[in-house]
Amino acid sequence: MSNEQRTWLAFGFVGLLLLVIGFSQSWSVALGIFNLCLISAVMALGVNMQWGYAGLLNVGIMGFAALGGMAAVLVSKTPITAAWEAGWANLLLAVIFFVATVALAIFAFRKMDAGRHRTIAISTTIIIGLFITRYFLDPAVASIEAVEPAKTGFLGGMGMPILFSWVIGGIVAAGIAWLVGKVALGLRADYLAIATLGISEIIIAVLKNEDWLTRGVKNVTGLPRPVPYEIELQSSDWFLELVTWWHSSSLINLTDIDKQAALRQFTIEGSSIFVKLCYTGLFASVLIVILMLSVKALNSPWGRMMRAIRDNEIAAGAMGKDVTRRHLQIFIVGSAVVGIAGAMLTTLDGQFTPTSYQPLRFTFLIWVMVIVGGSGNNMGSVLGGFLIWMVWIEAEPVGVWLVEFGTSWLDDSSTLKVHLVSNAQHMRLFFMGMVLLLVLRFSPGGILPEVIRRRS
Amino acid sequence: MEFITDILNAIVLILNFLVVPALSYGSQLALGALGITLIFGILRFANFAHGDTMAFGTMITILVTWWLQSKGISLGPLPTALLALPIGIVFTIALMIITDKTVYQYYRHHKAPSVTLMIASMGVMFMTNGIVRFIIGPNDQRFLDGERFIIRARDFKAATGLDEGLTIKMTQGLTIFIAIALVIALFWFLQKTRTGKAMRAYSDNEDLALLSGVDPDRVVLVTWILAGTLATIAGTLYGLDKSFKPFTYLQLLLPMFAAAIVGGIGNPIGAILGGYVIAFSEVFVTYAYKKFFVYLLPVALEPEGLMQLLSTDYKFAVSFIILVLVLLVKPTGILKGRVL
């Protein structure tokens, strides 16, 4: 089977699965799953750039996705002027002293000779700087969080359209990736994994605890939407006409009263599907743009260089390629793509909840997508994103159903059965791990393995 | 005289809120980091499943503990979980051997790069996590019984006449005691026995060890047995001391990695040292020193704020920052380990 056939077959299978979900559950559910499939695919593409092209093991995907989500809040929410007025002066001073501390520490690190003096100088700078920063930051935070703590208690955002945050999310994630990469990329691959694991936990800890920034665990809800609201659609004339036209064949045989009721039902269903379709359009265009760029990049001399570095760093270095620089570059680009996906996800949810960022869901599941789909192959990552997300979502009802089937000989009220059924949803973790291990063992290239073109 | 009581009060304060908790948390981390470092030394990969191995062993121990409690069997002042621990260890070792035979052995025999083994360990992590959540659920479980304190604050105050009390929980005492005993046993094993020497030789230079007739399968088997034992004990002690929740154990992975790397990965003494370094800095950096200074400084100089460097929520950040610092300054760790 040629590679192209394989790709078509695999995506055909995904389409078929969606159709099955659409017919057996509902089209709204199918579209909802498909939207998250698209976001997952973008995220998987970002990770594939790092792992598939360059062999960098990033286990901090969760953190970069959360940064994207934070950007969505900071861009789209209206600024809280009262909070700004209450805290701007102290906050500004805190920022100035923080930057000064960092700058001084870096200056000391660069200019002083290594030894005990330098260590002492740097640590005193950092400790004193931290105390001064805290001296200004604490009252600033207190005054900001005192402004209507039940409703706001944070600085708010910039009040710009939320679509803009997709770009900002990418930029923020890229900035943090630059910092992490500067520190971690000089060392070996295993270390990058542990370092990124750490940085993602820290990002989540900051987002959970800095209430003045994104309200912490109090969550930010009601983010503005880039697409119309269902309620607006249901009361607009053009949408009613569209629904009437779409369902004209089934409406034609009904009496007037039935027609009214049916039309109302169709409008409610239709509005939900229409909103989801709008999201699908937005997400799909982002995915297609990133996918096209990735394919182009991977097939360009740059992509060949990346793979050369991945396959043999020493040889590539000997050919004059700056390995560390290229690694930093791809690490930043990949993280930015993950950040974009994170902003898209928060946009779709309409809310930002730091506690929902869990490593199993946001880091390791994406890894399963990349490995199962086919690392190094862009289409493979997209496929992995689609397939694994669907399995992840559908494994829950299927798992519960299987457990109920398996325990049908037990009495409905038996503790064992109640326990097993209520915990059945967790079996999808087991299932995901098994899929990852099976693919890794028996088909290490994934479903769509990397295509290597050789010129004769 | 008052001056001396003030100093004594300050010392007891530090002992009570910093040293004792840090010692017990450090022992738990050290036992976990020992497992990670052994696996890294012998099998040469960073095992992401270690946190969940701990959760699995603890879960079995909890289930057996509940069963024992329902039968009315207890250890008097000691927690019943100690009685259940051997069974937890046996099950965990079984799990280790099964995963090695089904997953890791293939890659080892095919000389796969360590990154592949690391990704495989993520798969194992997922599966173990799924099993644990399926059997015991994702929620908090408590299984502590027996005497709660070795020294109570009230008794301590009455005995010494100081304002500050010193509390030592039974679990803290047990943790420190068991950790010391285990570490001594482990080092005796590694230094004195034939298998232990074979393990060190294998870790140091695989080819040379194989040439000298070291049986690699045996070395790997013993490594998994040790790692499983250490993980179960560390997990149970942590669960007794705080509480058991599968997600917390996944999060312990980062401080344990940090401990292993900071001490020098592949080096058992380093892992223990790293465990205490991480635990002490986490506790010391996030403590509010206000009361401490109130005791020591004259009234005029008493601090207004909490005198806290970082809020307690940033524990992870502390272990991570130490990790980064050590890697920048001395990539082999405090005691010489391998360069990751």
PDB file of N, CA and C in Angstrom, chain B residues 165-235:
ATOM      1  N   GLY B 165       5.640  24.647  71.204  1.00  0.00           N
ATOM      2  CA  GLY B 165       5.546  23.210  71.381  1.00  0.00           C
ATOM      3  C   GLY B 165       6.254  22.485  70.257  1.00  0.00           C
ATOM      4  N   LEU B 166       6.693  21.284  70.562  1.00  0.00           N
ATOM      5  CA  LEU B 166       7.295  20.460  69.513  1.00  0.00           C
ATOM      6  C   LEU B 166       6.408  19.243  69.326  1.00  0.00           C
ATOM      7  N   THR B 167       5.976  19.021  68.089  1.00  0.00           N
ATOM      8  CA  THR B 167       5.145  17.864  67.802  1.00  0.00           C
ATOM      9  C   THR B 167       5.918  16.935  66.883  1.00  0.00           C
ATOM     10  N   ILE B 168       5.979  15.689  67.236  1.00  0.00           N
ATOM     11  CA  ILE B 168       6.504  14.715  66.280  1.00  0.00           C
ATOM     12  C   ILE B 168       5.413  13.681  66.062  1.00  0.00           C
ATOM     13  N   LYS B 169       4.920  13.622  64.836  1.00  0.00           N
ATOM     14  CA  LYS B 169       3.874  12.657  64.529  1.00  0.00           C
ATOM     15  C   LYS B 169       4.489  11.272  64.425  1.00  0.00           C
ATOM     16  N   MET B 170       3.674  10.269  64.722  1.00  0.00           N
ATOM     17  CA  MET B 170       4.118   8.886  64.598  1.00  0.00           C
ATOM     18  C   MET B 170       4.624   8.618  63.182  1.00  0.00           C
ATOM     19  N   THR B 171       3.909   9.151  62.200  1.00  0.00           N
ATOM     20  CA  THR B 171       4.292   8.862  60.809  1.00  0.00           C
ATOM     21  C   THR B 171       5.645   9.476  60.482  1.00  0.00           C
ATOM     22  N   GLN B 172       5.902  10.652  61.066  1.00  0.00           N
ATOM     23  CA  GLN B 172       7.195  11.289  60.786  1.00  0.00           C
ATOM     24  C   GLN B 172       8.338  10.471  61.379  1.00  0.00           C
ATOM     25  N   GLY B 173       8.138  10.048  62.636  1.00  0.00           N
ATOM     26  CA  GLY B 173       9.154   9.229  63.280  1.00  0.00           C
ATOM     27  C   GLY B 173       9.396   7.945  62.509  1.00  0.00           C
ATOM     28  N   LEU B 174       8.302   7.300  62.137  1.00  0.00           N
ATOM     29  CA  LEU B 174       8.391   6.043  61.389  1.00  0.00           C
ATOM     30  C   LEU B 174       9.127   6.246  60.069  1.00  0.00           C
ATOM     31  N   THR B 175       8.746   7.326  59.358  1.00  0.00           N
ATOM     32  CA  THR B 175       9.354   7.581  58.055  1.00  0.00           C
ATOM     33  C   THR B 175      10.865   7.680  58.185  1.00  0.00           C
ATOM     34  N   ILE B 176      11.303   8.490  59.152  1.00  0.00           N
ATOM     35  CA  ILE B 176      12.742   8.707  59.288  1.00  0.00           C
ATOM     36  C   ILE B 176      13.431   7.409  59.687  1.00  0.00           C
ATOM     37  N   PHE B 177      12.821   6.696  60.627  1.00  0.00           N
ATOM     38  CA  PHE B 177      13.419   5.446  61.088  1.00  0.00           C
ATOM     39  C   PHE B 177      13.514   4.424  59.953  1.00  0.00           C
ATOM     40  N   ILE B 178      12.397   4.233  59.246  1.00  0.00           N
ATOM     41  CA  ILE B 178      12.385   3.234  58.167  1.00  0.00           C
ATOM     42  C   ILE B 178      13.364   3.624  57.065  1.00  0.00           C
ATOM     43  N   ALA B 179      13.391   4.925  56.746  1.00  0.00           N
ATOM     44  CA  ALA B 179      14.285   5.371  55.677  1.00  0.00           C
ATOM     45  C   ALA B 179      15.737   5.068  56.032  1.00  0.00           C
ATOM     46  N   ILE B 180      16.119   5.359  57.282  1.00  0.00           N
ATOM     47  CA  ILE B 180      17.511   5.095  57.678  1.00  0.00           C
ATOM     48  C   ILE B 180      17.806   3.592  57.588  1.00  0.00           C
ATOM     49  N   ALA B 181      16.890   2.781  58.124  1.00  0.00           N
ATOM     50  CA  ALA B 181      17.102   1.333  58.101  1.00  0.00           C
ATOM     51  C   ALA B 181      17.234   0.826  56.664  1.00  0.00           C
ATOM     52  N   LEU B 182      16.338   1.310  55.792  1.00  0.00           N
ATOM     53  CA  LEU B 182      16.348   0.857  54.406  1.00  0.00           C
ATOM     54  C   LEU B 182      17.635   1.242  53.706  1.00  0.00           C
ATOM     55  N   VAL B 183      18.054   2.477  53.929  1.00  0.00           N
ATOM     56  CA  VAL B 183      19.253   2.961  53.244  1.00  0.00           C
ATOM     57  C   VAL B 183      20.472   2.153  53.687  1.00  0.00           C
ATOM     58  N   ILE B 184      20.546   1.863  54.995  1.00  0.00           N
ATOM     59  CA  ILE B 184      21.667   1.048  55.474  1.00  0.00           C
ATOM     60  C   ILE B 184      21.635  -0.326  54.801  1.00  0.00           C
ATOM     61  N   ALA B 185      20.448  -0.926  54.785  1.00  0.00           N
ATOM     62  CA  ALA B 185      20.316  -2.244  54.167  1.00  0.00           C
ATOM     63  C   ALA B 185      20.706  -2.198  52.697  1.00  0.00           C
ATOM     64  N   LEU B 186      20.251  -1.158  52.006  1.00  0.00           N
ATOM     65  CA  LEU B 186      20.531  -1.049  50.578  1.00  0.00           C
ATOM     66  C   LEU B 186      22.029  -0.929  50.325  1.00  0.00           C
ATOM     67  N   PHE B 187      22.691  -0.100  51.139  1.00  0.00           N
ATOM     68  CA  PHE B 187      24.118   0.092  50.911  1.00  0.00           C
ATOM     69  C   PHE B 187      24.917  -1.146  51.267  1.00  0.00           C
ATOM     70  N   TRP B 188      24.466  -1.828  52.316  1.00  0.00           N
ATOM     71  CA  TRP B 188      25.116  -3.098  52.624  1.00  0.00           C
ATOM     72  C   TRP B 188      24.981  -4.043  51.428  1.00  0.00           C
ATOM     73  N   PHE B 189      23.776  -4.078  50.861  1.00  0.00           N
ATOM     74  CA  PHE B 189      23.534  -4.953  49.717  1.00  0.00           C
ATOM     75  C   PHE B 189      24.425  -4.577  48.541  1.00  0.00           C
ATOM     76  N   LEU B 190      24.480  -3.277  48.224  1.00  0.00           N
ATOM     77  CA  LEU B 190      25.234  -2.843  47.049  1.00  0.00           C
ATOM     78  C   LEU B 190      26.743  -3.022  47.245  1.00  0.00           C
ATOM     79  N   GLN B 191      27.215  -2.857  48.483  1.00  0.00           N
ATOM     80  CA  GLN B 191      28.658  -2.883  48.705  1.00  0.00           C
ATOM     81  C   GLN B 191      29.186  -4.290  48.984  1.00  0.00           C
ATOM     82  N   LYS B 192      28.383  -5.111  49.698  1.00  0.00           N
ATOM     83  CA  LYS B 192      28.946  -6.348  50.234  1.00  0.00           C
ATOM     84  C   LYS B 192      28.532  -7.599  49.460  1.00  0.00           C
ATOM     85  N   THR B 193      27.327  -7.621  48.925  1.00  0.00           N
ATOM     86  CA  THR B 193      26.895  -8.876  48.314  1.00  0.00           C
ATOM     87  C   THR B 193      27.407  -8.973  46.880  1.00  0.00           C
ATOM     88  N   ARG B 194      27.425 -10.203  46.391  1.00  0.00           N
ATOM     89  CA  ARG B 194      27.881 -10.464  45.027  1.00  0.00           C
ATOM     90  C   ARG B 194      26.979  -9.772  44.013  1.00  0.00           C
ATOM     91  N   THR B 195      25.656  -9.914  44.234  1.00  0.00           N
ATOM     92  CA  THR B 195      24.708  -9.300  43.294  1.00  0.00           C
ATOM     93  C   THR B 195      24.845  -7.783  43.302  1.00  0.00           C
ATOM     94  N   GLY B 196      25.024  -7.229  44.507  1.00  0.00           N
ATOM     95  CA  GLY B 196      25.161  -5.779  44.605  1.00  0.00           C
ATOM     96  C   GLY B 196      26.387  -5.294  43.847  1.00  0.00           C
ATOM     97  N   LYS B 197      27.479  -6.047  43.996  1.00  0.00           N
ATOM     98  CA  LYS B 197      28.699  -5.661  43.286  1.00  0.00           C
ATOM     99  C   LYS B 197      28.495  -5.785  41.781  1.00  0.00           C
ATOM    100  N   ALA B 198      27.787  -6.845  41.390  1.00  0.00           N
ATOM    101  CA  ALA B 198      27.502  -7.017  39.953  1.00  0.00           C
ATOM    102  C   ALA B 198      26.697  -5.839  39.439  1.00  0.00           C
ATOM    103  N   MET B 199      25.747  -5.374  40.253  1.00  0.00           N
ATOM    104  CA  MET B 199      24.923  -4.229  39.826  1.00  0.00           C
ATOM    105  C   MET B 199      25.766  -2.987  39.644  1.00  0.00           C
ATOM    106  N   ARG B 200      26.655  -2.752  40.603  1.00  0.00           N
ATOM    107  CA  ARG B 200      27.487  -1.555  40.483  1.00  0.00           C
ATOM    108  C   ARG B 200      28.409  -1.658  39.281  1.00  0.00           C
ATOM    109  N   ALA B 201      28.926  -2.867  39.063  1.00  0.00           N
ATOM    110  CA  ALA B 201      29.806  -3.045  37.905  1.00  0.00           C
ATOM    111  C   ALA B 201      29.040  -2.799  36.606  1.00  0.00           C
ATOM    112  N   TYR B 202      27.814  -3.321  36.548  1.00  0.00           N
ATOM    113  CA  TYR B 202      26.984  -3.190  35.348  1.00  0.00           C
ATOM    114  C   TYR B 202      26.660  -1.722  35.093  1.00  0.00           C
ATOM    115  N   SER B 203      26.355  -0.998  36.179  1.00  0.00           N
ATOM    116  CA  SER B 203      26.020   0.416  36.044  1.00  0.00           C
ATOM    117  C   SER B 203      27.232   1.223  35.587  1.00  0.00           C
ATOM    118  N   ASP B 204      28.394   0.819  36.077  1.00  0.00           N
ATOM    119  CA  ASP B 204      29.607   1.571  35.779  1.00  0.00           C
ATOM    120  C   ASP B 204      30.061   1.357  34.344  1.00  0.00           C
ATOM    121  N   ASN B 205      30.117   0.111  33.928  1.00  0.00           N
ATOM    122  CA  ASN B 205      30.574  -0.172  32.571  1.00  0.00           C
ATOM    123  C   ASN B 205      29.932  -1.473  32.107  1.00  0.00           C
ATOM    124  N   GLU B 206      28.903  -1.324  31.286  1.00  0.00           N
ATOM    125  CA  GLU B 206      28.089  -2.474  30.916  1.00  0.00           C
ATOM    126  C   GLU B 206      28.925  -3.546  30.222  1.00  0.00           C
ATOM    127  N   ASP B 207      29.711  -3.133  29.221  1.00  0.00           N
ATOM    128  CA  ASP B 207      30.449  -4.112  28.431  1.00  0.00           C
ATOM    129  C   ASP B 207      31.454  -4.891  29.273  1.00  0.00           C
ATOM    130  N   LEU B 208      32.151  -4.136  30.105  1.00  0.00           N
ATOM    131  CA  LEU B 208      33.166  -4.766  30.944  1.00  0.00           C
ATOM    132  C   LEU B 208      32.515  -5.758  31.909  1.00  0.00           C
ATOM    133  N   ALA B 209      31.367  -5.358  32.468  1.00  0.00           N
ATOM    134  CA  ALA B 209      30.667  -6.234  33.403  1.00  0.00           C
ATOM    135  C   ALA B 209      30.228  -7.506  32.691  1.00  0.00           C
ATOM    136  N   LEU B 210      29.720  -7.354  31.453  1.00  0.00           N
ATOM    137  CA  LEU B 210      29.269  -8.532  30.719  1.00  0.00           C
ATOM    138  C   LEU B 210      30.449  -9.456  30.445  1.00  0.00           C
ATOM    139  N   LEU B 211      31.596  -8.857  30.113  1.00  0.00           N
ATOM    140  CA  LEU B 211      32.796  -9.653  29.861  1.00  0.00           C
ATOM    141  C   LEU B 211      33.212 -10.437  31.101  1.00  0.00           C
ATOM    142  N   SER B 212      32.987  -9.806  32.275  1.00  0.00           N
ATOM    143  CA  SER B 212      33.395 -10.473  33.503  1.00  0.00           C
ATOM    144  C   SER B 212      32.372 -11.493  33.968  1.00  0.00           C
ATOM    145  N   GLY B 213      31.379 -11.739  33.172  1.00  0.00           N
ATOM    146  CA  GLY B 213      30.441 -12.797  33.492  1.00  0.00           C
ATOM    147  C   GLY B 213      29.261 -12.371  34.327  1.00  0.00           C
ATOM    148  N   VAL B 214      28.963 -11.077  34.366  1.00  0.00           N
ATOM    149  CA  VAL B 214      27.769 -10.632  35.082  1.00  0.00           C
ATOM    150  C   VAL B 214      26.542 -10.973  34.241  1.00  0.00           C
ATOM    151  N   ASP B 215      25.538 -11.566  34.890  1.00  0.00           N
ATOM    152  CA  ASP B 215      24.326 -11.950  34.167  1.00  0.00           C
ATOM    153  C   ASP B 215      23.402 -10.738  34.073  1.00  0.00           C
ATOM    154  N   PRO B 216      23.232 -10.134  32.878  1.00  0.00           N
ATOM    155  CA  PRO B 216      22.459  -8.884  32.786  1.00  0.00           C
ATOM    156  C   PRO B 216      21.004  -9.061  33.210  1.00  0.00           C
ATOM    157  N   ASP B 217      20.405 -10.205  32.868  1.00  0.00           N
ATOM    158  CA  ASP B 217      18.994 -10.400  33.216  1.00  0.00           C
ATOM    159  C   ASP B 217      18.792 -10.395  34.719  1.00  0.00           C
ATOM    160  N   ARG B 218      19.749 -10.992  35.415  1.00  0.00           N
ATOM    161  CA  ARG B 218      19.654 -11.043  36.872  1.00  0.00           C
ATOM    162  C   ARG B 218      19.794  -9.648  37.470  1.00  0.00           C
ATOM    163  N   VAL B 219      20.760  -8.887  36.931  1.00  0.00           N
ATOM    164  CA  VAL B 219      20.970  -7.533  37.433  1.00  0.00           C
ATOM    165  C   VAL B 219      19.704  -6.698  37.254  1.00  0.00           C
ATOM    166  N   VAL B 220      19.113  -6.802  36.053  1.00  0.00           N
ATOM    167  CA  VAL B 220      17.911  -6.024  35.775  1.00  0.00           C
ATOM    168  C   VAL B 220      16.775  -6.451  36.693  1.00  0.00           C
ATOM    169  N   LEU B 221      16.647  -7.761  36.886  1.00  0.00           N
ATOM    170  CA  LEU B 221      15.581  -8.281  37.745  1.00  0.00           C
ATOM    171  C   LEU B 221      15.718  -7.721  39.166  1.00  0.00           C
ATOM    172  N   VAL B 222      16.935  -7.778  39.687  1.00  0.00           N
ATOM    173  CA  VAL B 222      17.144  -7.294  41.055  1.00  0.00           C
ATOM    174  C   VAL B 222      16.857  -5.790  41.125  1.00  0.00           C
ATOM    175  N   THR B 223      17.243  -5.056  40.066  1.00  0.00           N
ATOM    176  CA  THR B 223      16.964  -3.623  40.047  1.00  0.00           C
ATOM    177  C   THR B 223      15.469  -3.355  40.161  1.00  0.00           C
ATOM    178  N   TRP B 224      14.677  -4.082  39.395  1.00  0.00           N
ATOM    179  CA  TRP B 224      13.230  -3.868  39.459  1.00  0.00           C
ATOM    180  C   TRP B 224      12.680  -4.233  40.832  1.00  0.00           C
ATOM    181  N   ILE B 225      13.214  -5.318  41.407  1.00  0.00           N
ATOM    182  CA  ILE B 225      12.741  -5.713  42.741  1.00  0.00           C
ATOM    183  C   ILE B 225      13.030  -4.593  43.746  1.00  0.00           C
ATOM    184  N   LEU B 226      14.265  -4.061  43.676  1.00  0.00           N
ATOM    185  CA  LEU B 226      14.622  -2.983  44.606  1.00  0.00           C
ATOM    186  C   LEU B 226      13.763  -1.746  44.367  1.00  0.00           C
ATOM    187  N   ALA B 227      13.611  -1.375  43.092  1.00  0.00           N
ATOM    188  CA  ALA B 227      12.841  -0.167  42.780  1.00  0.00           C
ATOM    189  C   ALA B 227      11.395  -0.321  43.249  1.00  0.00           C
ATOM    190  N   GLY B 228      10.818  -1.504  43.010  1.00  0.00           N
ATOM    191  CA  GLY B 228       9.432  -1.736  43.423  1.00  0.00           C
ATOM    192  C   GLY B 228       9.292  -1.654  44.931  1.00  0.00           C
ATOM    193  N   THR B 229      10.244  -2.266  45.651  1.00  0.00           N
ATOM    194  CA  THR B 229      10.193  -2.237  47.116  1.00  0.00           C
ATOM    195  C   THR B 229      10.285  -0.801  47.631  1.00  0.00           C
ATOM    196  N   LEU B 230      11.304  -0.086  47.124  1.00  0.00           N
ATOM    197  CA  LEU B 230      11.496   1.285  47.589  1.00  0.00           C
ATOM    198  C   LEU B 230      10.271   2.144  47.274  1.00  0.00           C
ATOM    199  N   ALA B 231       9.723   1.967  46.065  1.00  0.00           N
ATOM    200  CA  ALA B 231       8.579   2.790  45.666  1.00  0.00           C
ATOM    201  C   ALA B 231       7.384   2.528  46.571  1.00  0.00           C
ATOM    202  N   THR B 232       7.123   1.255  46.864  1.00  0.00           N
ATOM    203  CA  THR B 232       5.968   0.935  47.707  1.00  0.00           C
ATOM    204  C   THR B 232       6.138   1.528  49.098  1.00  0.00           C
ATOM    205  N   ILE B 233       7.338   1.365  49.652  1.00  0.00           N
ATOM    206  CA  ILE B 233       7.553   1.879  51.005  1.00  0.00           C
ATOM    207  C   ILE B 233       7.447   3.407  51.012  1.00  0.00           C
ATOM    208  N   ALA B 234       8.120   4.052  50.045  1.00  0.00           N
ATOM    209  CA  ALA B 234       8.055   5.514  49.982  1.00  0.00           C
ATOM    210  C   ALA B 234       6.613   5.984  49.828  1.00  0.00           C
ATOM    211  N   GLY B 235       5.870   5.334  48.925  1.00  0.00           N
ATOM    212  CA  GLY B 235       4.477   5.738  48.676  1.00  0.00           C
ATOM    213  C   GLY B 235       3.620   5.553  49.912  1.00  0.00           C
TER     214      GLY B 235
END
